[in-house]
PDB file of C-alpha atoms in Angstrom:
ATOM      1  CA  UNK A 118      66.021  90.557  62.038  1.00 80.00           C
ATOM      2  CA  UNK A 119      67.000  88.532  65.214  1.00 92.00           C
ATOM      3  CA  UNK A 120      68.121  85.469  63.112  1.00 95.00           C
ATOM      4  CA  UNK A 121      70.069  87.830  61.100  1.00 94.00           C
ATOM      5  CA  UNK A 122      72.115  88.989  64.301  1.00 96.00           C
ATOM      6  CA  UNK A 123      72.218  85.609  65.759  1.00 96.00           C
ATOM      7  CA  UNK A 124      73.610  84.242  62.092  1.00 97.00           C
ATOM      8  CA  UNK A 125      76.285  86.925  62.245  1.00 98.00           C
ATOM      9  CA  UNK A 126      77.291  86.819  65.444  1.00 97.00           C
ATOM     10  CA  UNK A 127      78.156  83.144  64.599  1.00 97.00           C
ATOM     11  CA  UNK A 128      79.892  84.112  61.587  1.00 98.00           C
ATOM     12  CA  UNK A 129      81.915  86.649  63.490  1.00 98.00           C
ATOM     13  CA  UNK A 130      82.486  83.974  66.736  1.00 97.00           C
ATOM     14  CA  UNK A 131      83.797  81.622  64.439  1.00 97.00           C
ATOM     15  CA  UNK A 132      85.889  84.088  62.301  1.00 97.00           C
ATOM     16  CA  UNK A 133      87.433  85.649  65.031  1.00 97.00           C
ATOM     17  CA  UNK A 134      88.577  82.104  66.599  1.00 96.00           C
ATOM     18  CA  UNK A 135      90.065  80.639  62.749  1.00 96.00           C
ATOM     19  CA  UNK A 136      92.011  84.201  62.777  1.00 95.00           C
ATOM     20  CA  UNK A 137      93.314  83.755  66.098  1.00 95.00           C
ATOM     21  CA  UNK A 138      94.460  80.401  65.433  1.00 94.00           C
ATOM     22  CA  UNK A 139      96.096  81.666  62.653  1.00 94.00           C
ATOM     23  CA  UNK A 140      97.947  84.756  64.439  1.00 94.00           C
ATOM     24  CA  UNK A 141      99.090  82.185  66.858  1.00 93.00           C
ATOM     25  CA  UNK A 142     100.181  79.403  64.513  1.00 95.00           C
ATOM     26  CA  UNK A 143     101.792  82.188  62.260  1.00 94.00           C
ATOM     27  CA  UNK A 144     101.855  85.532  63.194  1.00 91.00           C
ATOM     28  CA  UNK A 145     101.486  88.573  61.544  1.00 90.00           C
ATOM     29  CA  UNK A 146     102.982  86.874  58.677  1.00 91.00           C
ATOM     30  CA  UNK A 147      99.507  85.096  58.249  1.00 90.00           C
ATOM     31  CA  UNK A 148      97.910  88.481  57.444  1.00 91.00           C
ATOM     32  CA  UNK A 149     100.555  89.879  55.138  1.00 90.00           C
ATOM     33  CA  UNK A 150     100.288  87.134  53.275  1.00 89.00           C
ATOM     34  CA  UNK A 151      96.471  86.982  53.303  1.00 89.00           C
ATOM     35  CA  UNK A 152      95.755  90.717  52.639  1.00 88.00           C
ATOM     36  CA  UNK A 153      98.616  92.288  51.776  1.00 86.00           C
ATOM     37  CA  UNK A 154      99.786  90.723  48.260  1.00 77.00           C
ATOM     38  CA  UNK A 155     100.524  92.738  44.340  1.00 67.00           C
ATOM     39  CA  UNK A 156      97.949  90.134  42.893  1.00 66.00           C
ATOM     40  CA  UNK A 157      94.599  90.468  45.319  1.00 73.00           C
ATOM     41  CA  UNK A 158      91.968  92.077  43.407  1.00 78.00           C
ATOM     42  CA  UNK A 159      90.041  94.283  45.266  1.00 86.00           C
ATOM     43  CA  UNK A 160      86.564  96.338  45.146  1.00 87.00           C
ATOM     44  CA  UNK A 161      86.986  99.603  43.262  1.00 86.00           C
ATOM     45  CA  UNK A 162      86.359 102.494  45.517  1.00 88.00           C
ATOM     46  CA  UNK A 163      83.257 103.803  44.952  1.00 91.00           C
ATOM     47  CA  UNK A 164      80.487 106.014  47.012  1.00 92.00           C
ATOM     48  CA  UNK A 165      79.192 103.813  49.690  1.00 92.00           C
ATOM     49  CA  UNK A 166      74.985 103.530  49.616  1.00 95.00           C
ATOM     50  CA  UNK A 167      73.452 104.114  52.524  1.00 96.00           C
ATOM     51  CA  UNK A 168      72.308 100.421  52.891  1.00 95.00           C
ATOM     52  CA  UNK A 169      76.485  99.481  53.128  1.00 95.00           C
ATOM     53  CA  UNK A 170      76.574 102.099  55.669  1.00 95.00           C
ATOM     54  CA  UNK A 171      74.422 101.129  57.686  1.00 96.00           C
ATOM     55  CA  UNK A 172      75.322  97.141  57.160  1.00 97.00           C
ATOM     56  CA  UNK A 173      79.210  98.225  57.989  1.00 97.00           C
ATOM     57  CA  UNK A 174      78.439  99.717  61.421  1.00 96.00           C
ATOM     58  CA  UNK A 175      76.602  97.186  61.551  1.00 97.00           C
ATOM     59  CA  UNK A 176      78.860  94.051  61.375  1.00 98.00           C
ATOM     60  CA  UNK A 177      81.609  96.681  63.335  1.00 97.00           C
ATOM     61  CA  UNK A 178      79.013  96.323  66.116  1.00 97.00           C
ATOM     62  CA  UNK A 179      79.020  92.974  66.205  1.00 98.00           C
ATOM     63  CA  UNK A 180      82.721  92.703  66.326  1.00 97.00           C
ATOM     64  CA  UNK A 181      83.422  94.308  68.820  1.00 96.00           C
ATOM     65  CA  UNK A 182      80.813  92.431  71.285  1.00 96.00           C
ATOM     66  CA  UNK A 183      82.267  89.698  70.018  1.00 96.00           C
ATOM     67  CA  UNK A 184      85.610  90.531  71.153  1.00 95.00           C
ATOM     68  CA  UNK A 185      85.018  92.047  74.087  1.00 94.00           C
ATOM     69  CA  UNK A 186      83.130  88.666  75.281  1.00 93.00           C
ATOM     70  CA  UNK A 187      86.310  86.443  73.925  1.00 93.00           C
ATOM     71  CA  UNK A 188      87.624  84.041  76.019  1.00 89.00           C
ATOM     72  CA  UNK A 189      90.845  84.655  74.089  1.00 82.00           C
ATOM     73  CA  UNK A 190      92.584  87.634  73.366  1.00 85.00           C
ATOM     74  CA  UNK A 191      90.746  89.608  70.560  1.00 89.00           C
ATOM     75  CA  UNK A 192      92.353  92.502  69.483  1.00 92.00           C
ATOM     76  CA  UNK A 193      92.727  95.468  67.460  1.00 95.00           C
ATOM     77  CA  UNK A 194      93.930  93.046  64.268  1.00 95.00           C
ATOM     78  CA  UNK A 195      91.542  90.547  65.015  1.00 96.00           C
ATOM     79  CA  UNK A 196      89.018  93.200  65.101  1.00 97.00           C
ATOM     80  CA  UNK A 197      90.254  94.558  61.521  1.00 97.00           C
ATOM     81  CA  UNK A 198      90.950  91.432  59.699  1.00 97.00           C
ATOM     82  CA  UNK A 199      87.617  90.272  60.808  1.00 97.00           C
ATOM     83  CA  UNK A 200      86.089  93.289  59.209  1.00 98.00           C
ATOM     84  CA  UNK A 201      88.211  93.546  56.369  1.00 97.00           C
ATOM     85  CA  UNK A 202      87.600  89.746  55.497  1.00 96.00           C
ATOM     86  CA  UNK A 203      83.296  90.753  55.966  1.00 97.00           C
ATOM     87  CA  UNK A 204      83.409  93.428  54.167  1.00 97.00           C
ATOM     88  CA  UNK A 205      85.604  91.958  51.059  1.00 94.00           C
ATOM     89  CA  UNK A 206      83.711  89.038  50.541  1.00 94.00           C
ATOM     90  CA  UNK A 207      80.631  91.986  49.917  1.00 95.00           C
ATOM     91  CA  UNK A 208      82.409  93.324  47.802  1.00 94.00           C
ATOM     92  CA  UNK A 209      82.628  96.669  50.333  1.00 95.00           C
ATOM     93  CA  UNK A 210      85.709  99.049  49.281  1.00 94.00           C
ATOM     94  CA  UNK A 211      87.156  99.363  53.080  1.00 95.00           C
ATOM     95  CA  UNK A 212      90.962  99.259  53.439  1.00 95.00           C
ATOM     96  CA  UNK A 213      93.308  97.399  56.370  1.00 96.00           C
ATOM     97  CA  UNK A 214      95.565  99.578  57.752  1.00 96.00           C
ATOM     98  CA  UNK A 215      97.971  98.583  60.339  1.00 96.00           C
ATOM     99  CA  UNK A 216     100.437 100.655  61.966  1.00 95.00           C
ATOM    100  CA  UNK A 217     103.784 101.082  64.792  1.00 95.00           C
ATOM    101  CA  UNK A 218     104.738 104.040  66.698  1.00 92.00           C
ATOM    102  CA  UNK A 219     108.768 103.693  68.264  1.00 89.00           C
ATOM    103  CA  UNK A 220     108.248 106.000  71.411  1.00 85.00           C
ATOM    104  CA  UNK A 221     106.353 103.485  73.459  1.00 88.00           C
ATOM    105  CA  UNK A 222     106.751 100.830  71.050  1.00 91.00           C
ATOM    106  CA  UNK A 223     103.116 100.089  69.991  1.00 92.00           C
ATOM    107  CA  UNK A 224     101.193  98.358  67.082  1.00 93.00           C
ATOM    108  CA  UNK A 225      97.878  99.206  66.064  1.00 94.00           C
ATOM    109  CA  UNK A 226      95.332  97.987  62.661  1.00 96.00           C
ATOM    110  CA  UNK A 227      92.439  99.639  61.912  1.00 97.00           C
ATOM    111  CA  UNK A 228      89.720  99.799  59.214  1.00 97.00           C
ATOM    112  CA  UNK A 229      89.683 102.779  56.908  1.00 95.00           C
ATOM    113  CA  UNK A 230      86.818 103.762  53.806  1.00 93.00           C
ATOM    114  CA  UNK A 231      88.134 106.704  51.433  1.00 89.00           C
ATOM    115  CA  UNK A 232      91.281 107.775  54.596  1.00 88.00           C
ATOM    116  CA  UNK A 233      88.735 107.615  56.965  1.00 92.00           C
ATOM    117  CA  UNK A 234      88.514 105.540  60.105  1.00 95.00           C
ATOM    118  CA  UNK A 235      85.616 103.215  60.509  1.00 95.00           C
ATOM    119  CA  UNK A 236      86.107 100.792  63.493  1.00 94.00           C
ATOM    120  CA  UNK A 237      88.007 103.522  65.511  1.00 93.00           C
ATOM    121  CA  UNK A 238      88.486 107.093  66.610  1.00 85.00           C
ATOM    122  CA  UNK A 239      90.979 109.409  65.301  1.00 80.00           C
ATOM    123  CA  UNK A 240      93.101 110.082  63.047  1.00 84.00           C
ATOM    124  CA  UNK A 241      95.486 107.178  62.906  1.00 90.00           C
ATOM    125  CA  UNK A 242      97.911 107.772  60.463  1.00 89.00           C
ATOM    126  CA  UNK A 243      99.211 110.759  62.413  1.00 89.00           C
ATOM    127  CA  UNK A 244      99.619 108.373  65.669  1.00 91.00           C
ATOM    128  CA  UNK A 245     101.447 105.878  64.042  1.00 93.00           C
ATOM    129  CA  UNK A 246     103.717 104.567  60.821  1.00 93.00           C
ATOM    130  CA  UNK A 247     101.988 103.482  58.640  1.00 94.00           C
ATOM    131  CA  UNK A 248     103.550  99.444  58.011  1.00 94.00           C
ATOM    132  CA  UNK A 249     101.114  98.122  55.280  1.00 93.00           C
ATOM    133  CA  UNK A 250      97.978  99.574  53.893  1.00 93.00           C
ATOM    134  CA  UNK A 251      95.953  98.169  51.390  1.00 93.00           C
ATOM    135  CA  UNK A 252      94.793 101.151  49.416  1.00 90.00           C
ATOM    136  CA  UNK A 253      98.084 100.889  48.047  1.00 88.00           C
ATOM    137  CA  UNK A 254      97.270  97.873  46.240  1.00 86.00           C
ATOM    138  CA  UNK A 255      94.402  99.661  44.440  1.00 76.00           C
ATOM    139  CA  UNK A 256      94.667 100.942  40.718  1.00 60.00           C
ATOM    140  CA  UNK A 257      91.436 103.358  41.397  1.00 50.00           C
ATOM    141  CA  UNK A 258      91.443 107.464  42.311  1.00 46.00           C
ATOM    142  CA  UNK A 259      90.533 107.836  45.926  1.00 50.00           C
ATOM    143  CA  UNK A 260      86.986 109.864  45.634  1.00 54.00           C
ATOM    144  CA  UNK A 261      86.652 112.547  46.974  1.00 52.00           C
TER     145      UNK A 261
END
């Protein structure tokens, strides 16, 4: 189990650092384009076992003692695009969901499994305008 953490808080270290050399180089232009195109196939939502469960708050864990030991600025998107990218490659139905508000100008991206919130509290979509989401690009039912 402790080589397991150590090998993914590598992984996460090293994530977190490629997508914050891509924010920089690019901008948020870098995700769109990453996450947010017609032709990405994604994982069909589906009920979530409880091993997924417990391996999603687990990685969300991780990220965020990752960021919050960054030398660099590791935010909310870094935070989500790590996960997102994670839990993809596992084939794990979570969405990226990244939202403004106009009155104080704020942005804001968060993880979300079936419309719920995963790697923060609340509910978002209420708090802020919804700019791209990728359940959208999903052919599948929501469950319910």
């Amino acid at each position: 189990m402790v080589l397991k953490k150590i090998y993914w808080y590598i992984y996460v270290l090293i994530k977190i650092i490629k997508i914050n050399g891509r924010l920089k180089k690019e901008g948020i232009k870098s995700v769109h384009q990453k996450h947010f195109q017609q032709n990405k196939e994604l994982p069909e939502l589906r009920n979530v076992p409880k091993e997924e469960v417990e391996f999603i708050y687990f990685i969300l864990n991780i990220i965020d003692a990752v960021c919050f030991y960054y030398i660099g600025k590791a935010r909310c998107l870094h935070r989500s695009v790590a996960g997102y990218e994670i839990f993809m490659k596992k084939k794990i139905p979570i969405d990226l969901v990244v939202g403004v508000s106009k009155f104080p100008f704020m942005a804001h991206a968060w993880l979300e499994y079936n419309g719920r919130v995963v790697n923060d509290e609340g509910d978002m979509r209420n708090k802020y305008t919804i700019q791209m989401d990728t359940s959208i690009l999903r052919k599948k039912e929501r469950i319910g």
